[in-house]
Amino acid sequence: MLDAAVFQGLSWNLLDDFRQLFTYPFMVNALEAGTIVAVMAGVTGWFMVLRRQAFAGHTLSVIAFPGAAAAGWAGVPLALGYFGFCGAGALVLAAIAGTRRSLGAESAAIGSLQALALALGFVFVSLSHSILTGLDSLLFGTFLGITRSQVLVLLVVAVATVAVTAFAARPLFFASVDSDVARASGVPVRLLGLGFLLVLGLSVAETSQITGALLVFALLVTPAATAHRLTPRPWLGLTLAVALALAVTWAGLALAYFSIYPVGFYVTSLSFGVYVLVRIVTR
Amino acid sequence: MSEPAVALEGATIRLGGRAILEDVSLGVARGEFVAVLGPNGAGKSTLVKAILGLLPLAAGKAKVLGRPPGEANARIGYLPQRRNFDSATRIRGIDLVRLGLDGSRWGIPIPGLPGTKEKARRVAEVLELVGASRYATKPIGELSGGEQQRLLIAQALVRRPQLLLLDEPLDSLDLASQAAVAALVRRICEQEHVAVLLVAHDVNPILGFIDQVVYVAGGSAVGGRPRDVITSETLTRLFGVPIEVLHASDGRLVVVGQPEAPFHHGDRHA
């Protein structure tokens, strides 16, 4: 097993341990993938929290699970399943939001979609009797076996979505906090809403590949919520969300490397810890 | 002399086949402060939306800043009916005002680019004008209703509009804040020479500040100087039921017998 061969535990010579992190190509790939994902999750997560769409984001992450499971069953790259299902899920969510029902009816519809997604995921898992990566890594994340080509796909998607978000940042901010006036000033509020859900879907699909489908929130919502808590300044808040996501990803990957627990656990615990700390300090 | 800010002649507005307003004539001169009053669901917001060109006229003529409705919106500052920011809203007032200036622009705002300083100066200027400089950098959700309303007025003013449409800005404010905001609007009217159309429920807190009042009720509207319009005869004719206007010793008007339309949430946006 790969695990037994490389995991030597901490030597407590921190410099050596630090250097050891970059010795193996799979670990370098994981660090690069984690960095790309953290930047993207920080940016889109900040807007998601601002728009109060955490529930929609969570649903997209649940939809990522059947996407990956279906890809595993069909024998196509997992990334294809993640991106395909999350993209389609974003369109469905936009359609639900487009019906302009009350907030309660909307969240009920989103919740039903979420239940269906989970059920589908387990169907695909049981259909494919042996999934290469295993059920728990689909749900809780893995950083083993990330290839160069996967890193490249992550990079291309992340650069594209961050660029689009940056270009639309001001009108998106306007539409998110003050939609009536934004519409009167000629901002295409509905188009931005659809576009943002698609960006969110892509972010979830990317983040899922590191943290697993269930722990996407560790990177998408928690650093962003912490940043909103720390400052009401938009550009500073965005920067903070990215910095926090990067910090917990790097620390989580390093901790996971030296222990037997999955990376998703560390990333989640660290970001939750920071969030609680900030809440207590800024109370 | 320039043309009036708003000129409606025999304007009729239908929504879903039903006439909301019929044969309404109205003139607002530059720099004039006009209050639009009337019961819930009478069509006050409808009137504002027609002036913005968001609702078409079924009959009649309309000119807004010398153009057909909708064509001069860049020169109109609009404050829609709404909207309070709850304490969870972590947005600074100053950013909200800035959005009024360049929030619809695409692309990344790069500090140091030409025009950046000028925009920041304009935002500071308009915050000073409404007296909101002191709390503009606090999260808006933590401010009082009156403070939030001042910031929203600053947002509507930041592009130097020639016409200000304020839909119920006094809603949910206490009486003292209502009078303070009305005094502020009066001052803006005179200093900036802006025409203001302010939709309100109650005439008393704003009576001392307005030039003209427009009463919207029962599908039609009557406008004129407050003392001419708010009389027993005019209101009785407009509402179709006996109404008495009493003059209190402190100058306040008491309208007795004014029928309030049944309150529906949908009505408030009609």
Coordinates of C-alpha atoms in Angstrom, one line a residue, chain A residues 1-238:
Chain A
M1 CA 0.0 0.0 0.0
L2 CA 1.0 3.5 -0.8
D3 CA 0.1 4.6 2.8
A4 CA 2.6 2.3 4.5
A5 CA 5.4 3.2 2.2
V6 CA 5.3 7.0 2.6
F7 CA 3.7 7.8 5.9
Q8 CA 6.5 8.0 8.3
G9 CA 4.8 10.2 10.8
L10 CA 6.3 13.4 12.3
S11 CA 10.0 13.3 13.0
W12 CA 9.6 16.4 15.1
N13 CA 12.4 18.0 13.2
L14 CA 10.0 20.5 11.7
L15 CA 12.3 21.6 8.9
D16 CA 12.7 18.0 7.8
D17 CA 9.0 17.4 8.1
F18 CA 8.3 20.5 6.1
R19 CA 10.7 19.4 3.3
Q20 CA 9.2 15.9 3.4
L21 CA 5.8 17.4 2.4
F22 CA 7.2 18.3 -1.0
T23 CA 9.2 15.1 -1.6
Y24 CA 6.5 13.0 -3.2
P25 CA 4.9 14.0 -6.5
F26 CA 1.4 13.0 -5.3
M27 CA 1.8 15.4 -2.4
V28 CA 3.0 18.2 -4.6
N29 CA -0.1 17.6 -6.8
A30 CA -2.3 17.6 -3.8
L31 CA -0.9 20.9 -2.5
E32 CA -1.3 22.5 -5.9
A33 CA -4.8 21.2 -6.3
G34 CA -5.7 22.4 -2.8
T35 CA -4.3 25.8 -3.5
I36 CA -6.3 26.2 -6.7
V37 CA -9.5 25.0 -5.0
A38 CA -9.0 27.2 -1.9
V39 CA -8.7 30.4 -4.0
M40 CA -11.8 29.6 -6.0
A41 CA -13.8 28.5 -3.0
G42 CA -12.8 31.6 -1.1
V43 CA -14.0 33.9 -3.8
T44 CA -17.3 32.2 -4.7
G45 CA -18.0 31.3 -1.0
W46 CA -17.8 35.0 -0.1
F47 CA -20.5 35.9 -2.6
M48 CA -22.5 32.8 -1.6
V49 CA -22.6 33.9 2.0
L50 CA -23.4 37.5 1.0
R51 CA -26.3 36.3 -1.1
R52 CA -27.5 34.0 1.6
Q53 CA -27.4 31.0 -0.7
A54 CA -25.7 28.6 1.6
F55 CA -28.5 26.1 1.3
A56 CA -28.3 26.2 -2.5
G57 CA -24.6 25.7 -2.2
H58 CA -25.0 22.8 0.2
T59 CA -27.5 21.2 -2.2
L60 CA -25.0 21.5 -5.1
S61 CA -22.4 19.7 -3.0
V62 CA -24.9 16.9 -2.3
I63 CA -25.5 16.7 -6.1
A64 CA -21.8 16.3 -6.6
F65 CA -22.0 12.9 -4.9
P66 CA -24.2 11.2 -7.4
G67 CA -22.2 12.9 -10.1
A68 CA -19.0 11.3 -8.9
A69 CA -20.7 7.9 -8.2
A70 CA -22.3 7.9 -11.7
A71 CA -18.9 8.7 -13.3
G72 CA -17.3 5.8 -11.3
W73 CA -20.0 3.5 -12.4
A74 CA -19.8 4.5 -16.1
G75 CA -16.0 4.4 -16.1
V76 CA -15.5 8.0 -17.1
P77 CA -13.2 10.5 -15.3
L78 CA -14.7 11.5 -11.9
A79 CA -14.2 15.2 -12.8
L80 CA -16.7 14.8 -15.6
G81 CA -19.3 13.5 -13.3
Y82 CA -18.7 16.3 -10.8
F83 CA -18.8 19.1 -13.3
G84 CA -21.7 17.6 -15.3
F85 CA -24.0 17.0 -12.3
C86 CA -23.2 20.3 -10.5
G87 CA -23.6 22.3 -13.7
A88 CA -27.0 20.7 -14.3
G89 CA -27.9 21.1 -10.6
A90 CA -27.2 24.8 -10.8
L91 CA -29.6 25.2 -13.8
V92 CA -32.3 23.4 -11.8
L93 CA -31.7 25.6 -8.8
A94 CA -31.9 28.7 -11.0
A95 CA -35.2 27.4 -12.4
I96 CA -36.6 26.9 -8.9
A97 CA -35.5 30.5 -7.9
G98 CA -37.0 31.8 -11.2
T99 CA -40.5 30.7 -10.2
R100 CA -40.4 33.5 -7.6
R101 CA -42.3 31.6 -5.0
S102 CA -41.9 32.5 -1.3
L103 CA -38.6 31.8 0.3
G104 CA -40.2 28.9 2.3
A105 CA -41.5 27.2 -0.8
E106 CA -38.2 27.7 -2.5
S107 CA -36.2 26.1 0.3
A108 CA -38.7 23.2 0.4
A109 CA -38.2 22.6 -3.3
I110 CA -34.4 22.7 -2.9
G111 CA -34.6 20.3 0.0
S112 CA -36.5 17.8 -2.0
L113 CA -33.9 18.0 -4.8
Q114 CA -31.2 17.4 -2.2
A115 CA -32.9 14.2 -1.0
L116 CA -33.2 12.9 -4.5
A117 CA -29.5 13.6 -5.1
L118 CA -28.5 11.5 -2.1
A119 CA -30.7 8.6 -3.1
L120 CA -29.3 8.7 -6.7
G121 CA -25.8 8.7 -5.3
F122 CA -26.4 5.5 -3.4
V123 CA -28.0 3.8 -6.4
F124 CA -24.9 4.5 -8.5
V125 CA -22.6 3.4 -5.7
S126 CA -24.4 0.0 -5.3
L127 CA -24.6 -0.4 -9.1
S128 CA -20.8 -0.2 -9.4
H129 CA -19.8 -2.9 -7.1
S130 CA -16.3 -1.7 -6.6
I131 CA -15.6 1.9 -6.9
L132 CA -12.0 2.6 -7.4
T133 CA -11.8 5.5 -4.9
G134 CA -14.2 4.2 -2.4
L135 CA -17.4 5.6 -1.0
D136 CA -15.8 7.4 1.9
S137 CA -13.4 9.4 -0.2
L138 CA -16.3 10.5 -2.4
L139 CA -18.0 11.8 0.7
F140 CA -15.1 12.9 2.9
G141 CA -12.3 13.7 0.5
T142 CA -9.0 12.3 -0.6
F143 CA -5.7 13.8 -1.7
L144 CA -4.1 10.6 -2.8
G145 CA -3.7 9.9 -6.5
I146 CA -4.4 13.4 -7.8
T147 CA -2.7 13.4 -11.2
R148 CA -1.0 16.3 -13.2
S149 CA -3.9 16.3 -15.7
Q150 CA -6.4 16.6 -12.9
V151 CA -4.5 19.6 -11.5
L152 CA -4.5 21.1 -14.9
V153 CA -8.3 20.7 -15.3
L154 CA -8.8 22.3 -11.9
L155 CA -6.6 25.2 -12.8
V156 CA -8.3 25.9 -16.1
V157 CA -11.8 25.8 -14.5
A158 CA -10.7 27.9 -11.5
V159 CA -9.0 30.6 -13.7
A160 CA -12.1 30.8 -15.9
T161 CA -14.6 31.1 -13.1
V162 CA -12.5 33.5 -10.9
A163 CA -12.0 35.7 -14.0
V164 CA -15.7 35.8 -14.8
T165 CA -16.5 36.5 -11.1
A166 CA -14.0 39.3 -11.0
F167 CA -15.3 40.9 -14.2
A168 CA -18.9 40.8 -12.8
A169 CA -17.9 41.5 -9.2
R170 CA -19.3 45.0 -8.9
P171 CA -22.7 44.4 -10.5
L172 CA -23.0 41.1 -8.7
F173 CA -22.3 42.8 -5.4
F174 CA -24.9 45.4 -6.3
A175 CA -27.5 42.8 -7.3
S176 CA -26.8 40.8 -4.1
V177 CA -27.2 43.6 -1.6
D178 CA -29.7 45.9 -3.3
S179 CA -31.5 44.1 -6.1
D180 CA -34.3 46.6 -6.7
V181 CA -32.0 49.6 -7.2
A182 CA -29.6 47.5 -9.1
R183 CA -32.3 46.5 -11.5
A184 CA -33.4 50.2 -11.9
S185 CA -29.8 51.1 -12.7
G186 CA -29.7 48.6 -15.6
V187 CA -28.0 45.7 -13.9
P188 CA -29.2 42.3 -15.3
V189 CA -30.1 40.9 -11.9
R190 CA -31.7 37.6 -13.1
L191 CA -28.9 36.8 -15.5
L192 CA -26.3 37.5 -12.8
G193 CA -28.3 35.2 -10.4
L194 CA -28.2 32.3 -13.0
G195 CA -24.5 33.0 -13.8
F196 CA -23.6 33.0 -10.2
L197 CA -25.3 29.6 -9.5
L198 CA -23.3 28.1 -12.4
V199 CA -20.1 29.5 -11.0
L200 CA -21.1 28.1 -7.6
G201 CA -21.8 24.7 -9.2
L202 CA -18.3 24.6 -10.8
S203 CA -16.7 25.7 -7.5
V204 CA -18.6 22.9 -5.6
A205 CA -17.5 20.4 -8.3
E206 CA -13.9 21.5 -7.8
T207 CA -14.0 21.6 -4.1
S208 CA -15.7 18.2 -3.8
Q209 CA -12.6 16.6 -5.4
I210 CA -10.5 17.6 -2.5
T211 CA -12.8 17.7 0.6
G212 CA -15.3 15.2 -0.6
A213 CA -19.0 16.0 -1.3
L214 CA -20.1 16.3 2.2
L215 CA -17.3 18.6 3.5
V216 CA -17.4 21.1 0.7
F217 CA -18.7 23.6 3.2
A218 CA -15.4 23.5 5.1
L219 CA -13.9 25.5 2.3
L220 CA -16.9 27.2 0.7
V221 CA -18.9 28.6 3.6
T222 CA -16.8 28.6 6.7
P223 CA -13.9 30.8 5.6
A224 CA -16.4 33.1 3.9
A225 CA -18.6 33.4 6.9
T226 CA -15.5 34.1 9.1
A227 CA -14.4 36.8 6.6
H228 CA -17.9 38.4 6.7
R229 CA -17.7 38.3 10.5
L230 CA -14.3 40.0 10.5
T231 CA -15.0 42.9 8.1
P232 CA -17.9 44.6 6.2
R233 CA -15.4 45.9 3.6
P234 CA -16.1 44.0 0.4
W235 CA -12.6 43.7 -1.1
L236 CA -10.9 43.1 2.2
G237 CA -13.5 40.5 3.0
L238 CA -12.9 38.6 -0.3

